[in-house]
Amino acid sequence: MERSLVLIKPDGVEKKVIGKIISLYEENGLNISNLKLMKADISIAKEHYSEHKGKPFFENLVNFITRSPLCAMILEGEDAIKRVRELNGSTNPLEAKEGTIRNLYGNSIRENCVHSSDSNESAEREINIWFK
Ligand code: CMP
């Protein structure tokens, strides 16, 4: 059984599509083991995105993720990390397959609606950040 840390980012919460996104995960057999709505502060945002520190988009990414509440959750299931990433679609919504979450609800490469862990190692690191 694998775990993935998922964020429905501020753009998704503002668009009122939390329910639709969660339904997609649930209809695809993933289980929610923890979930909360919260406004991220700058320090948690910087910790979460620490691997991107120094990149040209880092500052704007932190500003975006902290601008209004987001929905953080832990999804569990067989092969959860890969399956959640397939449901999310490519980072750039313009390149995301039809029917994926980013294709349906993403605005741009930055405001791409959802985040999910990219490996078991990142899942454990990110779960410890958001669900201390
Ligand atoms: P996420 O899966 O949350 O992981 C890192 C995030 O950085 C990514 O989704 C995008 O929101 C953002 N990102 C990645 N590349 C760029 C880019 N070139 N310009 C702006 N934001 C980016």
Coordinates of C-alpha atoms and ligand atoms in Angstrom, one line a residue:
M1 CA 0.0 0.0 0.0
E2 CA 1.4 3.4 -1.0
R3 CA 0.7 6.9 0.2
S4 CA 0.8 10.2 -1.7
L5 CA 0.5 13.8 -0.4
V6 CA -1.9 15.7 -2.5
L7 CA -2.7 19.4 -2.5
I8 CA -5.7 21.0 -4.2
K9 CA -4.0 24.3 -4.7
P10 CA -5.6 27.7 -4.0
D11 CA -6.8 28.0 -7.7
G12 CA -8.8 24.7 -7.3
V13 CA -10.3 25.8 -4.0
E14 CA -11.2 29.2 -5.5
K15 CA -12.9 27.5 -8.5
K16 CA -15.0 25.4 -6.1
V17 CA -13.9 22.1 -7.6
I18 CA -12.6 20.3 -4.5
G19 CA -15.6 17.9 -4.6
K20 CA -15.1 17.1 -8.3
I21 CA -11.4 16.4 -7.8
I22 CA -11.9 14.3 -4.7
S23 CA -14.6 12.3 -6.5
L24 CA -12.2 11.5 -9.3
Y25 CA -9.6 10.1 -6.9
E26 CA -12.3 8.1 -5.0
E27 CA -13.9 6.8 -8.2
N28 CA -10.4 5.5 -9.2
G29 CA -10.1 3.4 -6.0
L30 CA -7.9 5.7 -3.9
N31 CA -8.7 6.1 -0.3
I32 CA -8.4 9.4 1.7
S33 CA -6.8 8.7 5.0
N34 CA -6.4 12.4 6.1
L35 CA -7.7 15.7 4.8
K36 CA -7.8 19.4 5.8
L37 CA -8.5 22.9 4.5
M38 CA -5.8 25.4 5.5
K39 CA -4.1 28.5 4.5
A40 CA -0.4 27.7 4.1
D41 CA 2.1 30.1 5.6
I42 CA 5.3 31.2 3.8
S43 CA 7.5 28.8 5.9
I44 CA 5.5 25.7 5.1
A45 CA 5.3 26.7 1.4
K46 CA 9.1 27.2 1.3
E47 CA 9.7 23.9 3.0
H48 CA 7.4 22.0 0.7
Y49 CA 9.0 23.5 -2.4
S50 CA 12.6 23.5 -1.1
E51 CA 13.9 21.5 -4.1
H52 CA 12.8 24.5 -6.3
K53 CA 14.6 27.1 -4.2
G54 CA 16.7 29.3 -6.5
K55 CA 14.7 28.6 -9.6
P56 CA 13.2 31.7 -11.4
F57 CA 9.6 30.7 -10.6
F58 CA 10.2 29.9 -6.9
E59 CA 9.1 33.2 -5.4
N60 CA 5.9 33.4 -7.5
L61 CA 5.1 29.8 -6.7
V62 CA 5.4 30.5 -2.9
N63 CA 3.2 33.6 -3.3
F64 CA 0.6 31.6 -5.2
I65 CA 0.4 28.6 -2.9
T66 CA 0.0 31.0 0.2
R67 CA -2.6 33.4 -1.3
S68 CA -5.7 31.6 -0.1
P69 CA -6.7 28.3 1.5
L70 CA -5.7 25.0 0.0
C71 CA -6.9 21.4 0.6
A72 CA -4.2 19.0 1.8
M73 CA -4.8 15.3 1.9
I74 CA -3.2 11.9 2.1
L75 CA -4.3 9.4 -0.5
E76 CA -3.6 5.7 -0.1
G77 CA -3.8 2.7 -2.4
E78 CA -1.9 0.2 -4.5
D79 CA 0.5 2.2 -6.7
A80 CA -1.0 5.4 -5.4
I81 CA 1.9 7.7 -6.4
K82 CA 1.8 6.8 -10.1
R83 CA -2.0 6.5 -10.3
V84 CA -2.5 10.0 -8.7
R85 CA 0.0 11.5 -11.1
E86 CA -1.8 10.0 -14.0
L87 CA -5.1 11.4 -12.8
N88 CA -3.5 14.8 -12.3
G89 CA -1.9 14.9 -15.8
S90 CA 1.2 16.8 -17.0
T91 CA 2.5 19.8 -14.9
N92 CA 1.6 22.1 -17.8
P93 CA -2.2 22.0 -18.2
L94 CA -1.7 22.8 -21.9
E95 CA 0.1 19.4 -22.3
A96 CA -2.2 17.5 -19.9
K97 CA -4.2 14.6 -21.4
E98 CA -7.9 15.2 -21.9
G99 CA -10.0 14.4 -18.8
T100 CA -7.1 14.8 -16.4
I101 CA -7.5 17.2 -13.5
R102 CA -5.0 19.7 -14.8
N103 CA -6.6 19.5 -18.3
L104 CA -10.0 20.1 -16.8
Y105 CA -9.2 22.7 -14.1
G106 CA -5.6 24.0 -14.5
N107 CA -4.9 27.6 -15.4
S108 CA -1.2 27.6 -16.2
I109 CA 2.1 25.9 -15.4
R110 CA 2.1 27.6 -12.0
E111 CA -1.6 27.6 -11.3
N112 CA -2.0 23.9 -12.2
C113 CA -4.7 23.0 -9.5
V114 CA -3.0 20.0 -7.9
H115 CA 0.2 18.8 -6.4
S116 CA 1.1 15.2 -5.7
S117 CA 4.2 13.4 -4.5
D118 CA 6.6 12.1 -7.1
S119 CA 8.2 9.2 -5.1
N120 CA 7.8 7.3 -1.9
E121 CA 10.6 9.3 -0.4
S122 CA 8.9 12.7 -1.2
A123 CA 5.6 11.3 0.0
E124 CA 7.0 10.7 3.4
R125 CA 8.8 14.0 3.5
E126 CA 5.7 15.9 2.4
I127 CA 3.3 14.1 4.7
N128 CA 5.5 15.1 7.6
I129 CA 5.4 18.7 6.5
W130 CA 1.6 19.0 6.1
F131 CA 0.4 16.5 8.7
K132 CA 2.9 16.9 11.5
Ligands
CMP1 P1 3.9 20.9 -8.5 O1 3.5 19.5 -8.9 O2 3.2 21.5 -7.3 O3 5.5 20.9 -8.2 C1 6.3 22.1 -8.4 C2 5.4 23.2 -9.0 O4 6.2 24.2 -9.6 C3 4.6 22.7 -10.2 O5 3.6 21.8 -9.7 C4 4.2 24.0 -10.8 O6 3.1 24.5 -10.1 C5 5.4 24.9 -10.6 N1 6.2 25.0 -11.8 C6 7.0 24.1 -12.4 N2 7.6 24.6 -13.4 C7 7.2 25.9 -13.5 C8 7.6 27.0 -14.4 N3 8.4 26.8 -15.4 N4 7.0 28.2 -14.1 C9 6.2 28.3 -13.1 N5 5.8 27.4 -12.2 C10 6.4 26.2 -12.4

